[in-house]
XYZ file of C-alpha atoms in Angstrom:
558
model
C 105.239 175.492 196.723
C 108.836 174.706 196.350
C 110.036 177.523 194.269
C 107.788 179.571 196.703
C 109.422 178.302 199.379
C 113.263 178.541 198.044
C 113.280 181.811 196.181
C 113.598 183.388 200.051
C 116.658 181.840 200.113
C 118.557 183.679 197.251
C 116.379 186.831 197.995
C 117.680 186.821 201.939
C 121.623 186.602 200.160
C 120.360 189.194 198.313
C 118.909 191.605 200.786
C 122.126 191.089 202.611
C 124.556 191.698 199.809
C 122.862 194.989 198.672
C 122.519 196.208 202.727
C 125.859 194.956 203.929
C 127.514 194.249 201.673
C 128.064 190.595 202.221
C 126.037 187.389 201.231
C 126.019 186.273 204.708
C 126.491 189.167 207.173
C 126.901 187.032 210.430
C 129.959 185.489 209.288
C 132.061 189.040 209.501
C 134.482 189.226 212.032
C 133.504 193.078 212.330
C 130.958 195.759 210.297
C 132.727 196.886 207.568
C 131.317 200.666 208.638
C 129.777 201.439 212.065
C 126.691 202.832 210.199
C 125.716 199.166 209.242
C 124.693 198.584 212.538
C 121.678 201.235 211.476
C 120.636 198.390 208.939
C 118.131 196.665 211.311
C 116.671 199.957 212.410
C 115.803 200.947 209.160
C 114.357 196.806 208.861
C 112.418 197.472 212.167
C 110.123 200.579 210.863
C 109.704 199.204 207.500
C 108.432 195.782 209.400
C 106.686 197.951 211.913
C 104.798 199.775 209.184
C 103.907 197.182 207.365
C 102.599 195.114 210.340
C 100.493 198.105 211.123
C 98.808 198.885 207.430
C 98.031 194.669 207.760
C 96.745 194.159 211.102
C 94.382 197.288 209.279
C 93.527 195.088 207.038
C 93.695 191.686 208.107
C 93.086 192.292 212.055
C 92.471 188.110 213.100
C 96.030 186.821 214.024
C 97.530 184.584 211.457
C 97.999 180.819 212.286
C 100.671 179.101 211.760
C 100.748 175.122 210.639
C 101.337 173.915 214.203
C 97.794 175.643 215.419
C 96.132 174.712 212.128
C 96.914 171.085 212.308
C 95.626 171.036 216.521
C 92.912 173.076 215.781
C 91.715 173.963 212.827
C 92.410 170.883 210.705
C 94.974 171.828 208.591
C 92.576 175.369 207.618
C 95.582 178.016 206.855
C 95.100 181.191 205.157
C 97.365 181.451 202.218
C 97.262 185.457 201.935
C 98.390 185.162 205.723
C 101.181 182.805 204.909
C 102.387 184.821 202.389
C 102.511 187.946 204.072
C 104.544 185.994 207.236
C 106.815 184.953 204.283
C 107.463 188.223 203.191
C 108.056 189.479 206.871
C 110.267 186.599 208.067
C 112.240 187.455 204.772
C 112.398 191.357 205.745
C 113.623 190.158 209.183
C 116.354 188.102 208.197
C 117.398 190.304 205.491
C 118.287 193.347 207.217
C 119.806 191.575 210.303
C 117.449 190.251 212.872
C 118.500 187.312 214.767
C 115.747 184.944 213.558
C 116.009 182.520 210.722
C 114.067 181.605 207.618
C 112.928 178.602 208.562
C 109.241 179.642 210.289
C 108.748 181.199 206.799
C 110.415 178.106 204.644
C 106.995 176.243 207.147
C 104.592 178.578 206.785
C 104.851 179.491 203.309
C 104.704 175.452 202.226
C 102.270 174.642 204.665
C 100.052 177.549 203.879
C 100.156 176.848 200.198
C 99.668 172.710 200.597
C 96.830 174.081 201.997
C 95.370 175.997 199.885
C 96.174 173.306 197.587
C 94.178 170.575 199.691
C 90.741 172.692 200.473
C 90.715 173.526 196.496
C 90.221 169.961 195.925
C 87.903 169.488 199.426
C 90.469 167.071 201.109
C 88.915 165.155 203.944
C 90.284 166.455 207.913
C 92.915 163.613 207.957
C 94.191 163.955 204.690
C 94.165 167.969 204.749
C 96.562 167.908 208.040
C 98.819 165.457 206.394
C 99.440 167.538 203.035
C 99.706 170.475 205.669
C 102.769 168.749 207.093
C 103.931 167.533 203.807
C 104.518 171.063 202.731
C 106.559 171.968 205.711
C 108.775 168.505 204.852
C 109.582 169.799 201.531
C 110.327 173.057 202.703
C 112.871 172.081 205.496
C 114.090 169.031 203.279
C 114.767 171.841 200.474
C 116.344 174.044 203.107
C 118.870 171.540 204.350
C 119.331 168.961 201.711
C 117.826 166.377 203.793
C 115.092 164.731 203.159
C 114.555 162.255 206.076
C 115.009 165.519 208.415
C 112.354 167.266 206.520
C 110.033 164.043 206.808
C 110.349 163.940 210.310
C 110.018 167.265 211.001
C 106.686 167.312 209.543
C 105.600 163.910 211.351
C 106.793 165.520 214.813
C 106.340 169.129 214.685
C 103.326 169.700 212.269
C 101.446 166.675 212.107
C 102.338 165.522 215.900
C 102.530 161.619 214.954
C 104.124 159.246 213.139
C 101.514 157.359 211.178
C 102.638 154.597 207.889
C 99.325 155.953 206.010
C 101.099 159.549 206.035
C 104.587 157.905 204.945
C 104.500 157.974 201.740
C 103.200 161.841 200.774
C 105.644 163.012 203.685
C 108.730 161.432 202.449
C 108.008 161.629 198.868
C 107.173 165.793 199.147
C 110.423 166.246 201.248
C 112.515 164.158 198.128
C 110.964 166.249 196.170
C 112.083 169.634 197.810
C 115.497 168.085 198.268
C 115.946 167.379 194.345
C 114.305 170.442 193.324
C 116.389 172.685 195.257
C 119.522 170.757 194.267
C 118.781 171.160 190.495
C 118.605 175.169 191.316
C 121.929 174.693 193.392
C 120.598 175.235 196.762
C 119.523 172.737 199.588
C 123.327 171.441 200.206
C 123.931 169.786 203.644
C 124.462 173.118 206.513
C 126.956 171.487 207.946
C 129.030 169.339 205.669
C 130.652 166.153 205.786
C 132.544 165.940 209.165
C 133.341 162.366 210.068
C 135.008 162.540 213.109
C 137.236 159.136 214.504
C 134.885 159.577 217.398
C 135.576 156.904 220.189
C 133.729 157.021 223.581
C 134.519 156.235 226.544
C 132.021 155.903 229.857
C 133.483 159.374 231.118
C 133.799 161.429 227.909
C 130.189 159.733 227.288
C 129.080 161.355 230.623
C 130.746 164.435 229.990
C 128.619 164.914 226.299
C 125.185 163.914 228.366
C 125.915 166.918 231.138
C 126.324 169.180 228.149
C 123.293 167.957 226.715
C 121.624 168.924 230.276
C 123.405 172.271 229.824
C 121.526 172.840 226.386
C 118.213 171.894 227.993
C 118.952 174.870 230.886
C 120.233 177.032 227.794
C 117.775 176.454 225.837
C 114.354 176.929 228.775
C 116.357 180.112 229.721
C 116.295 181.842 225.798
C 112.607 180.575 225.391
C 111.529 182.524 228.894
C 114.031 185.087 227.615
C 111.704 185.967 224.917
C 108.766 185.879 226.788
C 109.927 188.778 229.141
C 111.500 190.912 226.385
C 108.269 190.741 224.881
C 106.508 191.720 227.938
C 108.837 194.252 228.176
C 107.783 196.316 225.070
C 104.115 195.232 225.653
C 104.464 197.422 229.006
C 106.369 200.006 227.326
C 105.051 203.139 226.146
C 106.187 202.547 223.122
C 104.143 202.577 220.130
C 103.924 198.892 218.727
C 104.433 200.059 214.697
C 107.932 201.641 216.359
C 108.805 198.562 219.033
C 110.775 197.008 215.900
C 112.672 199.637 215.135
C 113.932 199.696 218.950
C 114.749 196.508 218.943
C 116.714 197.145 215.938
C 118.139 199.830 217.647
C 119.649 197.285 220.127
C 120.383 194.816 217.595
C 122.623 197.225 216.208
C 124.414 197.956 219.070
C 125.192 194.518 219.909
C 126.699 194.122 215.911
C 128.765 196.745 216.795
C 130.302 194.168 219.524
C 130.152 191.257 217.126
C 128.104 190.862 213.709
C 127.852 186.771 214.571
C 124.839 188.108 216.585
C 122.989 189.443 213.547
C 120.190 187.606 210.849
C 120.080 183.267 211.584
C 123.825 182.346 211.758
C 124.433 180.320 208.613
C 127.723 182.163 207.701
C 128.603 182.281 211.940
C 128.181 178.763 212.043
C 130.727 177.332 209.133
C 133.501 180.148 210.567
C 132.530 178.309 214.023
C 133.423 175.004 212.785
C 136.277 175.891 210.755
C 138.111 177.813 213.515
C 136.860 177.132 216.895
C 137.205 181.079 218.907
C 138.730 181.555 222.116
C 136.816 180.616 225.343
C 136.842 184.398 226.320
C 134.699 185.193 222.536
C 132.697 182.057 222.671
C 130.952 182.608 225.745
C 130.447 186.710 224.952
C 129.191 185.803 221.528
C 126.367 183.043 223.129
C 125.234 185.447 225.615
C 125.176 188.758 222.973
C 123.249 185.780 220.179
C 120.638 184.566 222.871
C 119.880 188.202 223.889
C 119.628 189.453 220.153
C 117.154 186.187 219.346
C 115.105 187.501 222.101
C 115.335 190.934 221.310
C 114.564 190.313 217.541
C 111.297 188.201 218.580
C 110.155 189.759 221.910
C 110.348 193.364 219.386
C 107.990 192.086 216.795
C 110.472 190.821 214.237
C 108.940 187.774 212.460
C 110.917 184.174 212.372
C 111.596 180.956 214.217
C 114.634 180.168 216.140
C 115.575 176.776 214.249
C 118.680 177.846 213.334
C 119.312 180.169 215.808
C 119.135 177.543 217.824
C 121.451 175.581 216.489
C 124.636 178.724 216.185
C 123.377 178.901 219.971
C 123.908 175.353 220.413
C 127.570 175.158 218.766
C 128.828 178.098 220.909
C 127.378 176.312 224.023
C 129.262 172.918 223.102
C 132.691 174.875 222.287
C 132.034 176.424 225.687
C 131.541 173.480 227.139
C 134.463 172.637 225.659
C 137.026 174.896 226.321
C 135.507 174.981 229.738
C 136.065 171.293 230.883
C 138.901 170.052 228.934
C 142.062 171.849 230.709
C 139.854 170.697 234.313
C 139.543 167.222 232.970
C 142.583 166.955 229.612
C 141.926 162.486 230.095
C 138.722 163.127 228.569
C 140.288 164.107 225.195
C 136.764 165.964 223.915
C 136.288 166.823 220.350
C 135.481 170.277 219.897
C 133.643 170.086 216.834
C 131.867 166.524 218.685
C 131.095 169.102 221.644
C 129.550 171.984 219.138
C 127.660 168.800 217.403
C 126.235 167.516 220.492
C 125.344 170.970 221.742
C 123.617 172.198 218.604
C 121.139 168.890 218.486
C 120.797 169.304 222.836
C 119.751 173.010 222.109
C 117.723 172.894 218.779
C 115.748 169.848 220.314
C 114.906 171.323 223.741
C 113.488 174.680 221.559
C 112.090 173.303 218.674
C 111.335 169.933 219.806
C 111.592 166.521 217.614
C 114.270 164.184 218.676
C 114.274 162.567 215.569
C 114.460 164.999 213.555
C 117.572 166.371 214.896
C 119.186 163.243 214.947
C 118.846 162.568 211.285
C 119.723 165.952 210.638
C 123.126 164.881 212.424
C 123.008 161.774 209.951
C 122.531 163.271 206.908
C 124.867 166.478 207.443
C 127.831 164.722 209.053
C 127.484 161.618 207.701
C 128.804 159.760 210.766
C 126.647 156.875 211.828
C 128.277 156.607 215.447
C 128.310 160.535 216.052
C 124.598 160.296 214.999
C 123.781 157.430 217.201
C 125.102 159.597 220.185
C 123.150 162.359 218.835
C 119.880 160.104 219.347
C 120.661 158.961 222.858
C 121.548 163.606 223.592
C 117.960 164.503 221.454
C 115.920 161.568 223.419
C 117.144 162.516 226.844
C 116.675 166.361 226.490
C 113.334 165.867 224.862
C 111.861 163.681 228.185
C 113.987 166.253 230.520
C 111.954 169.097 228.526
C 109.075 167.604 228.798
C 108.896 166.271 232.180
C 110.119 169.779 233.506
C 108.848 172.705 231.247
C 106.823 171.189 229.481
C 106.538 173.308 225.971
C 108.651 173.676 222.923
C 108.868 177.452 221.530
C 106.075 177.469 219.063
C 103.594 175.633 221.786
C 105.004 177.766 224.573
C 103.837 180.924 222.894
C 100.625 179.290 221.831
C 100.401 178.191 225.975
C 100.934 182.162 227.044
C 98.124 182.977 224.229
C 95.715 181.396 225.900
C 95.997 178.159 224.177
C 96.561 174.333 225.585
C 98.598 172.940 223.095
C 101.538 170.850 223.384
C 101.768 169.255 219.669
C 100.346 169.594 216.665
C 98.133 166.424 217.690
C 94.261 166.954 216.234
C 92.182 168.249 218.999
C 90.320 170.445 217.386
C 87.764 168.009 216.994
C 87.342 168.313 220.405
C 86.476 172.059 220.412
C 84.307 171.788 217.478
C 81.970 168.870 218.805
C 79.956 171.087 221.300
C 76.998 170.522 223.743
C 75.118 172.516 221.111
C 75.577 169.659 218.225
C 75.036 166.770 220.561
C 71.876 168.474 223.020
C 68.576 167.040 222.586
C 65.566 169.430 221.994
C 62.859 167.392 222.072
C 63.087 167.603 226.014
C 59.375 166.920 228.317
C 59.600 170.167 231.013
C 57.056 170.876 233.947
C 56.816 173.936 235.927
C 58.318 173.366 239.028
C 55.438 174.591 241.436
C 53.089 171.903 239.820
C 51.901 168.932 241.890
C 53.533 165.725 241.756
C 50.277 164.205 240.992
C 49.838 166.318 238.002
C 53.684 165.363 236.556
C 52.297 161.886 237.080
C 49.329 162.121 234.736
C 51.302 164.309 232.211
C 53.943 161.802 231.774
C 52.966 158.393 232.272
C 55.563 155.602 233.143
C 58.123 154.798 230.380
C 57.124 158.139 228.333
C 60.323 159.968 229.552
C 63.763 159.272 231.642
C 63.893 163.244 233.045
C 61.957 166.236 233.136
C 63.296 170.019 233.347
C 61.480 171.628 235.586
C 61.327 175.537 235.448
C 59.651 178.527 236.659
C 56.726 180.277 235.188
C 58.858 181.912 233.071
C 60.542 179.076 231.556
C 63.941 179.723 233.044
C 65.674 176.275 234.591
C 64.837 174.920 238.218
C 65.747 171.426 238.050
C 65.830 168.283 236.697
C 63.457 165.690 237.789
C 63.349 161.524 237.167
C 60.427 160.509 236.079
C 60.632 157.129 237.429
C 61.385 158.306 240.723
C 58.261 160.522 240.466
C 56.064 157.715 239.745
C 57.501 155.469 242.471
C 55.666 157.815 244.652
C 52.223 157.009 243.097
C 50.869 154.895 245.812
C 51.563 157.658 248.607
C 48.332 160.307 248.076
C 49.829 162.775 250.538
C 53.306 163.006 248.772
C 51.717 163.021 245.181
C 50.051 166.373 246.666
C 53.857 167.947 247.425
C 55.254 170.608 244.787
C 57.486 168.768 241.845
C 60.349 171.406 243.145
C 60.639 168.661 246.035
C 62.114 166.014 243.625
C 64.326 168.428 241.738
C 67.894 167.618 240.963
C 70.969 169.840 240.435
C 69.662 173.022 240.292
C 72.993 174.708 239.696
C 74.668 172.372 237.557
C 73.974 173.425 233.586
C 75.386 173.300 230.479
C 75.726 176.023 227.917
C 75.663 175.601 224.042
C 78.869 176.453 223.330
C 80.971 173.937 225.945
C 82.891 171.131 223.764
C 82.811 167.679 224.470
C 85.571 167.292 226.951
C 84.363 170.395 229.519
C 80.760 168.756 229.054
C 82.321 165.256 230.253
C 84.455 167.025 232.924
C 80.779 168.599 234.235
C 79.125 165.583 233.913
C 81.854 163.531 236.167
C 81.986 166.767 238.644
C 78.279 166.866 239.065
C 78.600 162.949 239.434
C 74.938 163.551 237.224
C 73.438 160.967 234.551
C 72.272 163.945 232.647
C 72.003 167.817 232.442
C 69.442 170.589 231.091
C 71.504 173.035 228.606
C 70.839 176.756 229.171
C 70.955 179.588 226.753
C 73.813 181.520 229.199
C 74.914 181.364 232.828
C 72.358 184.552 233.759
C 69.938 183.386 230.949
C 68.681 180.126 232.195
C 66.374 179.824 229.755
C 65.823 175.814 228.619
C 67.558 174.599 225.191
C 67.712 171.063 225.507
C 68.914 168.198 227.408
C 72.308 166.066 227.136
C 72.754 162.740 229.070
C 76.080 161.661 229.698
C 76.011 158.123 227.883
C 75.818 159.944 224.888
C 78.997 162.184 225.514
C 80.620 159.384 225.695
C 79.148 157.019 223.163
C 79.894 160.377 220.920
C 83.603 161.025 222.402
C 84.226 156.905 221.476
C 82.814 157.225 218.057
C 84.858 160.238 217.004
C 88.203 158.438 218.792
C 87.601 155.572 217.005
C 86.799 157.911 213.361
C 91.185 159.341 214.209
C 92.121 155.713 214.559
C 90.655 154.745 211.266
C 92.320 157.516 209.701
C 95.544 157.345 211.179
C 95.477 153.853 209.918
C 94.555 154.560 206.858
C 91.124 152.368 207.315
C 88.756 155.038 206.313
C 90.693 154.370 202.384
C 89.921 150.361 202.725
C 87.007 149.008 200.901
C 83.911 148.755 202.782
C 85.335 151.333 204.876
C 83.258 154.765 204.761
């Protein structure tokens, strides 16, 4: 997994040393030759061709570890994972603005498991190696191991549980010390140690640019969504939407190259020698439209790093913006770019914590990070509260899907009305006479009947113990059993999970409900009463809380 995972690293420095001539492309100050900026043309119709001979061949979308680990358990493909490897790689290599990161996840996630289901891990323990690959794969990528931990806990596993400590942590040390025995995985940032001193309205000042990232960052997330929209209603054909993009990637290089593959390079010449205001603010607004360009054209990577380049420039901004308005305040630029890359990356990619120990263990300031926690935790409730959706579950949300975390609720979707029906059900044509129901089903034999037509399609639902209630009234016995039928229109279908089934049930305001084959096929499968939903919905509640405890590995325990 990990030399999967970290051979992309040298082979992105490669692609961009044998294409541009330069290890790390975004850190030129200009294109060495105008007909460079063709580079991520040429990237876009090799991607665009390849993505069309796959979807060929693999048509179902591929799933990345976020979606496995809500949904499917942890279930990833690993021929899918590698071919998003291979195409986040592509992508980065010749110059769009994504970074390697969504393939450093998928690639260790994918392969954990594949690793896991060869072995027949249980549910629990298949989404926690799931998220233990993507720790080692983001602890290998920045040398930090407790940000590569807690990326896994709140990104791909979606809680922090003490049963899933130790494989987290120990796979993420693991990444960390195998990529540092290959010479890779060093700290992105450095060692900046700032004499940072705060006071209330230079503390103020860092918290309104941490409300500036969260704008920032909502506005580049719904960026992307209408750039992609864009080519989707474009004539275009989508095997040559890349190579547009690329087109217009390109053209913005031309303007400045810091707009082109993730940013590492861009981001150490940011530190080192803060721009002018005037090329800080041109170079944000040219990076955030070539992230959404790349993505919104088809180009295949994550905006992690992005994210945080996009951050820094925001902070310097911020920066060069307020200090001459407000020179008491004495700001630290590089404390600004800091603040702004965790207020950014956190309100895109989510995880609070994870941020702030990246701050930790790349700066290795204790009171810088400590600010960095109170920035993350108040742009991750502002996010939350207001939009809702980091980027991976925001384009999950416009697919369809209601995900906001990598939290297990695919057990949810699985348990259906179809697993938890009855068949064994008592039924009576609705036109027969009460008195006949009565001798059919005698007192205690049943709690409902489904009553139907002749031709076995649903009519009603019918309680037996109100029937026979009725027993000493001759007349009424003589009625039709239609006259004690019960929500006619109310049904369930086979394939309705758990939670619509209780939603139904609490609608209806109904003790229990006939399941039909189909909304126009009303023919009778089986009954479900709602104590059972729920006695079911309890059970499997309690089954997560066992494992998130680790109970289910306790003796006794099953």
């Amino acid at each position: 997994v990990r030399a999967a995972v970290l051979g992309t690293v040298p082979a992105a420095a490669a692609l961009h040393l044998l294409l541009d001539g330069h290890a790390s492309v975004s850190a030129l100050g200009r294109l060495d030759s105008p007909w460079l900026a063709v580079v991520p043309v040429i990237g876009g119709l090799l991607l665009g061709a390849g993505s069309h001979l796959v979807a060929r061949w693999r048509p179902r979308r591929p799933v990345d570890p976020i979606e496995a680990n809500a949904l499917l358990g942890g279930r990833m493909s690993t021929a899918d994972s590698l071919i998003i490897g291979v195409q986040t790689l592509v992508s980065s290599g010749f110059g769009a603005s994504v970074g390697l990161e969504a393939g450093y996840t998928q690639l260790g996630s994918g392969l954990a498991s594949r690793l896991g289901r060869s072995v027949n891990l249980r549910r629990a323990d298949l989404r926690m190696i799931v998220g233990a690959g993507a720790a080692g794969a983001i602890g290998a990528a920045f040398g930090a191991p407790l940000t590569g931990a807690f990326y896994a806990f709140e990104l791909i596993i979606g809680t922090y549980t003490p049963f899933g400590l130790a494989p987290v942590v120990v796979a993420s040390i693991a990444g960390v010390l195998v990529a540092r025995s290959i010479g890779l995985g060093e700290p992105f940032f450095g060692h900046y140690a700032p004499e940072l001193t705060l006071s209330g309205g230079s503390l103020a000042a860092l918290l309104a640019l941490a409300l500036l990232c969260a704008g920032v960052g909502v506005a580049i997330m719904r960026g992307v969504t209408l750039t992609e929209q864009l080519f989707k209603r474009s004539r275009l054909p989508p095997p040559l939407q890349p190579a547009v993009g690329g087109a217009c990637l390109g053209a913005l290089a031309l303007v400045t190259p810091h707009v082109l593959s993730s940013g590492h390079g861009a981001l150490a010449a940011l530190v080192a020698a803060p721009p002018a205001l005037a090329a800080v603010a041109l170079t944000l607004l040219l990076k955030a439209l070539a992230s959404a360009i790349s993505i919104g054209s088809g180009f295949r990577g994550g905006l992690f790093f992005a994210s945080l380049y996009a951050g820094g420039l925001t902070g310097l901004m911020f920066h060069g913006v307020l200090t001459p308005l407000m020179p008491q305040l004495a700001l630290d630029p590089t404390v600004c770019a800091v603040v702004g890359m965790a207020g950014l990356s956190v309100t895109i990619i989510g995880g609070p914590l994870t941020m702030s120990f990246l701050a930790l263990e790349s700066t290795g300031d204790l009171t810088l990070s400590i600010l960095i926690l109170a920035v993350a935790t108040l742009v991750s409730v502002l996010v939350r509260r207001t939009f809702g959706y980091s980027f991976a579950t925001w384009r999950l949300h416009l697919r369809g899907e209601s995900i906001r975390s990598a939290q297990d609720i695919g057990w949810i979707r699985s348990l259906t009305v179809e697993k938890m029906m009855r068949t064994d059900i008592e039924t009576s044509f609705a036109d027969t006479s009460i008195r006949g129901l009565l001798a059919a089903y005698p007192l205690g034999s049943a709690h409902w009947i489904v009553a139907t037509d002749p031709f076995g399609r649903y009519a009603g639902l019918v309680s037996l113990n109100e029937a026979h209630l009725l027993t000493p009234d001759a007349e009424r016995c003589r009625a039709k059993v239609s006259t004690l039928m019960h929500l006619p229109r109310d049904v369930l279908t086979p394939e309705m999970n758990i939670q619509e089934a209780a939603r139904l049930f609490e609608s209806a305001e109904a003790e229990a409900l006939a399941v039909v084959a189909g909304p126009t096929d009303r023919q009778v499968l089986g009954l479900l009463t709602e104590a059972h939903v729920l006695r079911r919905y309890t059970e499997e509640l309690d089954s997560i809380r066992r494992d998130l405890c680790g109970e289910a590995w306790l003796p006794g325990k099953d």
